[in-house]
């Protein structure tokens, strides 16, 4: 197997937006390491689909908030493909509840996955990504929509945005960009689960483009940041069809 010129790690890459990102980067010729939390069947399916297209791809299980597990993911990326150039951190969880009713154990789980997980992945990325590379985190347009029920999730994503802006400036001189993509409502299982058809239709009508995003819409923005968008750095890109 030839050594690819560029290599990406995509956390949460077995499902939803993460899977579409993995596929999109593979189409650009990157070797892709898919990190997944626990759904091995979904990860194996993603690997099979990408391998069938001729892509170089590897799936590795790892909890994003566990620094030892994630170090192993980066180690395997380097051992298999020779290095790491792009890290796209898509993994996250989104339990919903009014702030007054939220079980604090759930809050702790959200903060562990979404905040600590981003910190762990970014810390490893800083140490491993080669010059000319890119780190892409994921926030959410909920930080501006401010919808009821999203207090824990929105707070965690606000932290991601702060980390991104600071880290971009800490990497002065490294030729590595750091940005965050903040999607609006996107047609993934995580967004659609538990919502009525009426609510989904109402939310879909909000953007001027009058539809939900598809995962591919978000993946195109990531591919730009991971590739030609070198002069975009230290930014939060709200990718929501103009809803805000």
XYZ file of N, CA and C in Angstrom, residues 61-217:
471
model
N -11.596 2.201 17.424
C -12.496 2.563 18.523
C -11.747 3.411 19.540
N -12.407 4.457 20.035
C -11.777 5.273 21.058
C -12.730 6.316 21.607
N -12.838 6.379 22.925
C -13.624 7.407 23.606
C -12.862 8.720 23.521
N -13.488 9.741 22.915
C -12.767 10.998 22.679
C -12.317 11.682 23.965
N -12.967 11.393 25.076
C -12.591 12.030 26.337
C -11.506 11.270 27.088
N -11.079 10.139 26.549
C -10.058 9.295 27.172
C -8.738 9.531 26.441
N -7.818 10.222 27.089
C -6.580 10.606 26.415
C -5.721 9.407 26.017
N -5.788 8.330 26.786
C -5.008 7.134 26.439
C -5.571 6.474 25.189
N -6.895 6.326 25.149
C -7.535 5.728 23.979
C -7.297 6.568 22.735
N -7.391 7.886 22.859
C -7.219 8.735 21.687
C -5.758 8.797 21.245
N -4.847 8.693 22.183
C -3.439 8.610 21.787
C -3.211 7.383 20.914
N -3.895 6.285 21.258
C -3.780 5.067 20.453
C -4.334 5.278 19.051
N -5.403 6.070 18.922
C -5.961 6.375 17.602
C -4.927 7.127 16.761
N -4.306 8.135 17.337
C -3.285 8.892 16.618
C -2.085 8.013 16.295
N -1.699 7.153 17.241
C -0.574 6.244 17.003
C -0.849 5.347 15.798
N -2.074 4.799 15.732
C -2.396 3.904 14.626
C -2.454 4.644 13.297
N -2.909 5.896 13.338
C -2.907 6.698 12.109
C -1.481 6.869 11.593
N -0.565 7.170 12.489
C 0.831 7.372 12.082
C 1.481 6.066 11.633
N 1.181 4.976 12.347
C 1.786 3.692 11.993
C 1.288 3.200 10.639
N -0.002 3.373 10.366
C -0.569 2.860 9.114
C -0.263 3.769 7.931
N -0.378 5.091 8.137
C -0.337 6.005 7.000
C 0.835 6.992 7.024
N 1.608 7.013 8.093
C 2.826 7.811 8.104
C 2.739 9.177 8.755
N 1.560 9.600 9.190
C 1.448 10.905 9.827
C 0.001 11.345 9.896
N -0.206 12.575 10.382
C -1.551 13.152 10.485
C -1.485 14.596 9.997
N -2.404 14.936 9.091
C -2.443 16.287 8.548
C -3.721 17.038 8.904
N -4.813 16.321 9.038
C -6.113 16.936 9.296
C -6.791 16.179 10.427
N -7.328 16.920 11.394
C -8.138 16.323 12.458
C -9.484 17.027 12.462
N -10.534 16.245 12.248
C -11.895 16.779 12.259
C -12.624 16.134 13.433
N -12.985 16.956 14.399
C -13.587 16.435 15.637
C -15.098 16.619 15.589
N -15.773 15.584 15.074
C -17.233 15.634 14.927
C -17.975 15.033 16.113
N -17.338 14.190 16.885
C -18.034 13.423 17.920
C -18.643 14.335 18.973
N -19.867 14.005 19.388
C -20.532 14.771 20.439
C -21.859 14.141 20.793
N -22.435 14.579 21.903
C -23.751 14.097 22.320
C -24.657 15.287 22.584
N -26.004 15.057 22.494
C -26.946 16.167 22.572
C -28.222 15.768 23.324
N -28.132 15.419 24.593
C -29.366 15.208 25.359
C -30.046 16.548 25.626
N -31.358 16.556 25.530
C -32.108 17.803 25.658
C -32.959 17.805 26.921
N -33.015 18.956 27.565
C -33.832 19.126 28.758
C -33.827 20.594 29.143
N -34.945 21.117 29.670
C -34.875 22.441 30.280
C -33.825 22.462 31.387
N -33.158 23.575 31.532
C -32.099 23.677 32.530
C -32.608 23.283 33.920
N -33.805 23.711 34.279
C -34.325 23.456 35.623
C -34.509 21.973 35.913
N -34.697 21.182 34.868
C -35.002 19.765 35.045
C -33.828 18.848 34.748
N -32.714 19.388 34.294
C -31.616 18.547 33.833
C -30.938 17.830 34.994
N -30.820 16.537 34.884
C -30.053 15.735 35.839
C -28.585 16.139 35.719
N -27.965 16.483 36.824
C -26.582 16.947 36.772
C -25.622 15.856 36.309
N -26.013 14.615 36.465
C -25.191 13.522 35.933
C -25.164 13.580 34.402
N -26.291 13.992 33.810
C -26.335 14.166 32.355
C -25.456 15.341 31.945
N -25.524 16.429 32.707
C -24.655 17.576 32.431
C -23.190 17.147 32.445
N -22.798 16.372 33.443
C -21.416 15.912 33.535
C -21.033 15.095 32.306
N -21.959 14.285 31.815
C -21.669 13.456 30.643
C -21.518 14.320 29.391
N -22.369 15.337 29.260
C -22.255 16.252 28.123
C -20.920 16.983 28.142
N -20.559 17.492 29.305
C -19.302 18.235 29.408
C -18.099 17.328 29.189
N -18.188 16.088 29.654
C -17.074 15.155 29.458
C -16.860 14.871 27.977
N -17.942 14.572 27.279
C -17.811 14.229 25.862
C -17.519 15.451 25.009
N -18.293 16.508 25.182
C -18.226 17.634 24.254
C -17.109 18.620 24.572
N -16.809 18.823 25.849
C -15.767 19.787 26.218
C -14.433 19.075 26.449
N -14.401 18.149 27.394
C -13.149 17.410 27.618
C -12.731 16.671 26.341
N -13.713 16.076 25.645
C -13.385 15.367 24.411
C -12.711 16.270 23.398
N -13.207 17.476 23.218
C -12.577 18.425 22.294
C -11.183 18.795 22.769
N -11.040 19.004 24.073
C -9.727 19.367 24.620
C -8.720 18.250 24.376
N -9.131 17.008 24.652
C -8.234 15.866 24.468
C -7.818 15.732 23.007
N -8.800 15.756 22.101
C -8.507 15.587 20.682
C -7.636 16.728 20.164
N -7.966 17.951 20.545
C -7.168 19.089 20.086
C -5.751 19.054 20.648
N -5.617 18.647 21.898
C -4.280 18.576 22.496
C -3.397 17.591 21.740
N -3.949 16.435 21.408
C -3.195 15.462 20.628
C -2.930 15.972 19.218
N -3.921 16.644 18.627
C -3.744 17.183 17.284
C -2.605 18.194 17.243
N -2.545 19.053 18.234
C -1.480 20.054 18.305
C -0.116 19.387 18.289
N -0.009 18.259 18.962
C 1.274 17.565 19.072
C 1.616 16.737 17.844
N 0.623 16.412 17.025
C 0.851 15.451 15.937
C 0.676 16.015 14.531
N -0.182 16.997 14.335
C -0.501 17.458 12.978
C 0.717 18.115 12.337
N 0.965 17.730 11.098
C 2.121 18.248 10.375
C 1.865 19.655 9.829
N 2.939 20.357 9.524
C 2.823 21.694 8.938
C 1.975 21.628 7.678
N 1.151 22.666 7.488
C 0.225 22.689 6.370
C -1.094 22.022 6.681
N -1.248 21.598 7.934
C -2.442 20.854 8.319
C -3.560 21.728 8.848
N -4.629 21.061 9.283
C -5.821 21.764 9.743
C -6.493 20.983 10.864
N -6.999 21.718 11.841
C -7.825 21.176 12.916
C -9.205 21.805 12.764
N -10.221 20.964 12.685
C -11.592 21.457 12.519
C -12.444 20.888 13.647
N -12.922 21.759 14.510
C -13.825 21.360 15.588
C -15.273 21.565 15.159
N -16.177 21.039 15.981
C -17.600 21.203 15.685
C -18.310 21.860 16.866
N -18.970 22.965 16.577
C -19.878 23.604 17.517
C -21.288 23.393 16.976
N -22.141 24.372 17.145
C -23.518 24.304 16.675
C -24.073 25.716 16.603
N -24.930 25.948 15.637
C -25.608 27.247 15.569
C -26.542 27.472 16.747
N -26.736 26.458 17.578
C -27.574 26.627 18.767
C -26.989 27.684 19.696
N -25.686 27.939 19.608
C -25.089 28.987 20.441
C -25.649 30.362 20.084
N -26.243 30.490 18.886
C -26.885 31.745 18.488
C -28.408 31.622 18.425
N -28.916 30.427 18.096
C -30.367 30.229 18.090
C -30.956 30.350 19.495
N -30.223 29.825 20.507
C -30.672 29.868 21.906
C -32.059 29.255 22.091
N -32.238 28.047 21.606
C -33.527 27.368 21.748
C -33.682 26.786 23.154
N -34.867 26.854 23.740
C -35.105 26.200 25.031
C -34.811 24.699 24.928
N -34.269 24.162 26.018
C -33.955 22.746 26.077
C -32.517 22.404 25.741
N -31.791 23.385 25.210
C -30.436 23.126 24.728
C -29.358 23.735 25.637
N -29.679 24.008 26.894
C -28.730 24.728 27.753
C -27.415 23.978 27.916
N -27.480 22.683 28.223
C -26.251 21.920 28.438
C -25.455 21.805 27.147
N -26.133 21.451 26.073
C -25.464 21.292 24.783
C -24.887 22.627 24.319
N -25.669 23.694 24.409
C -25.192 25.000 23.985
C -24.003 25.479 24.796
N -24.036 25.224 26.114
C -22.908 25.613 26.956
C -21.645 24.872 26.542
N -21.790 23.582 26.237
C -20.618 22.801 25.845
C -20.056 23.299 24.514
N -20.919 23.698 23.600
C -20.444 24.162 22.305
C -19.862 25.576 22.380
N -20.364 26.377 23.302
C -19.724 27.666 23.535
C -18.279 27.489 23.984
N -18.036 26.479 24.793
C -16.675 26.180 25.233
C -15.800 25.759 24.057
N -16.364 24.980 23.139
C -15.609 24.562 21.960
C -15.189 25.773 21.133
N -16.091 26.715 20.970
C -15.761 27.909 20.193
C -14.632 28.699 20.854
N -14.691 28.836 22.168
C -13.630 29.561 22.879
C -12.286 28.866 22.714
N -12.277 27.546 22.866
C -11.035 26.791 22.690
C -10.442 26.994 21.307
N -11.303 26.970 20.309
C -10.847 27.098 18.919
C -10.148 28.426 18.686
N -10.766 29.514 19.129
C -10.198 30.838 18.884
C -8.861 31.012 19.587
N -8.755 30.469 20.783
C -7.502 30.578 21.535
C -6.428 29.697 20.914
N -6.798 28.450 20.562
C -5.804 27.528 20.022
C -5.222 28.029 18.709
N -6.040 28.630 17.868
C -5.527 29.158 16.602
C -4.389 30.145 16.849
N -4.523 30.934 17.883
C -3.497 31.928 18.193
C -2.294 31.307 18.890
N -2.513 30.241 19.612
C -1.390 29.537 20.241
C -0.503 28.825 19.220
N -1.035 28.574 18.029
C -0.268 27.849 17.011
C 0.432 28.779 16.025
N 0.609 30.025 16.424
C 1.366 30.966 15.589
C 2.705 30.342 15.183
N 3.001 30.423 13.889
C 4.273 29.922 13.386
C 4.282 28.452 13.017
N 3.194 27.729 13.273
C 3.160 26.287 13.002
C 2.585 25.948 11.623
N 1.968 26.902 10.939
C 1.295 26.654 9.658
C 0.219 25.580 9.805
N -0.545 25.672 10.888
C -1.687 24.790 11.126
C -2.888 25.680 11.440
N -3.963 25.504 10.702
C -5.163 26.300 10.940
C -6.082 25.587 11.931
N -6.860 26.392 12.661
C -7.825 25.855 13.623
C -9.127 26.616 13.450
N -10.183 25.915 13.123
C -11.492 26.533 12.935
C -12.583 25.643 13.517
N -13.749 26.228 13.687
C -14.922 25.472 14.128
C -16.043 25.650 13.128
N -16.699 24.555 12.797
C -17.904 24.567 11.982
C -19.103 24.451 12.922
N -20.072 25.340 12.749
C -21.246 25.373 13.621
C -22.504 25.173 12.784
N -22.885 23.910 12.533
C -24.050 23.664 11.682
C -25.350 24.114 12.331
N -26.314 24.413 11.484
C -27.694 24.531 11.925
C -28.346 23.168 11.872
N -29.677 23.109 11.982
C -30.374 21.827 11.951
C -30.016 21.014 10.712
N -29.590 19.793 10.949
C -29.098 18.918 9.888
C -29.795 17.569 9.996
N -30.152 17.012 8.865
C -30.938 15.775 8.829
C -30.087 14.560 9.185
N -29.789 14.434 10.471
C -29.084 13.271 11.003
C -29.968 12.629 12.065
N -29.633 11.398 12.425
C -30.398 10.726 13.476
C -30.372 11.521 14.771
N -29.220 12.113 15.103
C -29.101 12.846 16.366
C -30.089 14.003 16.420
N -30.290 14.681 15.281
C -31.233 15.802 15.260
C -32.680 15.332 15.163
N -32.957 14.351 14.331
C -34.333 13.965 14.026
C -34.994 13.159 15.136
N -34.198 12.385 15.880
C -34.776 11.494 16.895
C -35.592 12.272 17.927
N -36.821 11.825 18.161
C -37.664 12.395 19.200
C -38.435 13.636 18.795
N -38.283 14.089 17.556
C -38.986 15.290 17.099
C -40.175 14.894 16.231
N -41.266 15.590 16.400
C -42.449 15.326 15.583
C -42.234 15.841 14.165
N -43.012 15.293 13.226
C -42.938 15.762 11.844
C -43.274 17.244 11.753
N -44.222 17.676 12.572
C -44.619 19.089 12.566
C -43.464 19.989 13.000
N -42.762 19.583 14.058
C -41.641 20.384 14.544
C -40.514 20.408 13.520
N -40.221 19.272 12.926
C -39.165 19.208 11.917
C -39.508 20.114 10.731
N -40.764 20.081 10.303
C -41.179 20.931 9.175
C -41.047 22.408 9.529
N -41.385 22.765 10.758
C -41.296 24.165 11.178
C -39.833 24.641 11.203
N -38.961 23.793 11.730
C -37.543 24.154 11.784
C -36.956 24.228 10.377
N -37.352 23.291 9.512
C -36.838 23.271 8.145
C -37.229 24.521 7.369
N -38.346 25.148 7.728
C -38.824 26.331 7.015
C -38.108 27.611 7.441
N -37.311 27.566 8.505
C -36.696 28.782 9.038
C -35.632 29.389 8.122
N -34.711 28.621 7.552
C -33.697 29.257 6.693
C -34.323 29.805 5.410
N -33.735 30.818 4.824
C -34.226 31.305 3.540
C -34.231 30.225 2.455
N -33.367 29.231 2.593
C -33.335 28.130 1.624
C -34.421 27.095 1.898
N -35.125 27.222 3.012
C -36.332 26.459 3.339
C -36.133 24.944 3.303
N -35.085 24.478 3.969
C -34.876 23.044 4.133
C -33.889 22.811 5.253
N -33.836 21.592 5.738
C -32.775 21.195 6.634
C -31.482 21.020 5.837
N -30.365 21.193 6.509
C -29.097 20.821 5.888
C -29.035 19.312 5.738
N -28.330 18.876 4.730
C -27.942 17.485 4.603
C -26.496 17.350 5.086
N -26.114 16.177 5.590
C -24.728 16.035 6.057
C -23.690 16.453 5.019
N -24.002 16.224 3.736
C -23.064 16.620 2.691
C -22.833 18.112 2.617
N -23.845 18.905 2.969
C -23.667 20.361 2.997
C -22.578 20.760 3.987
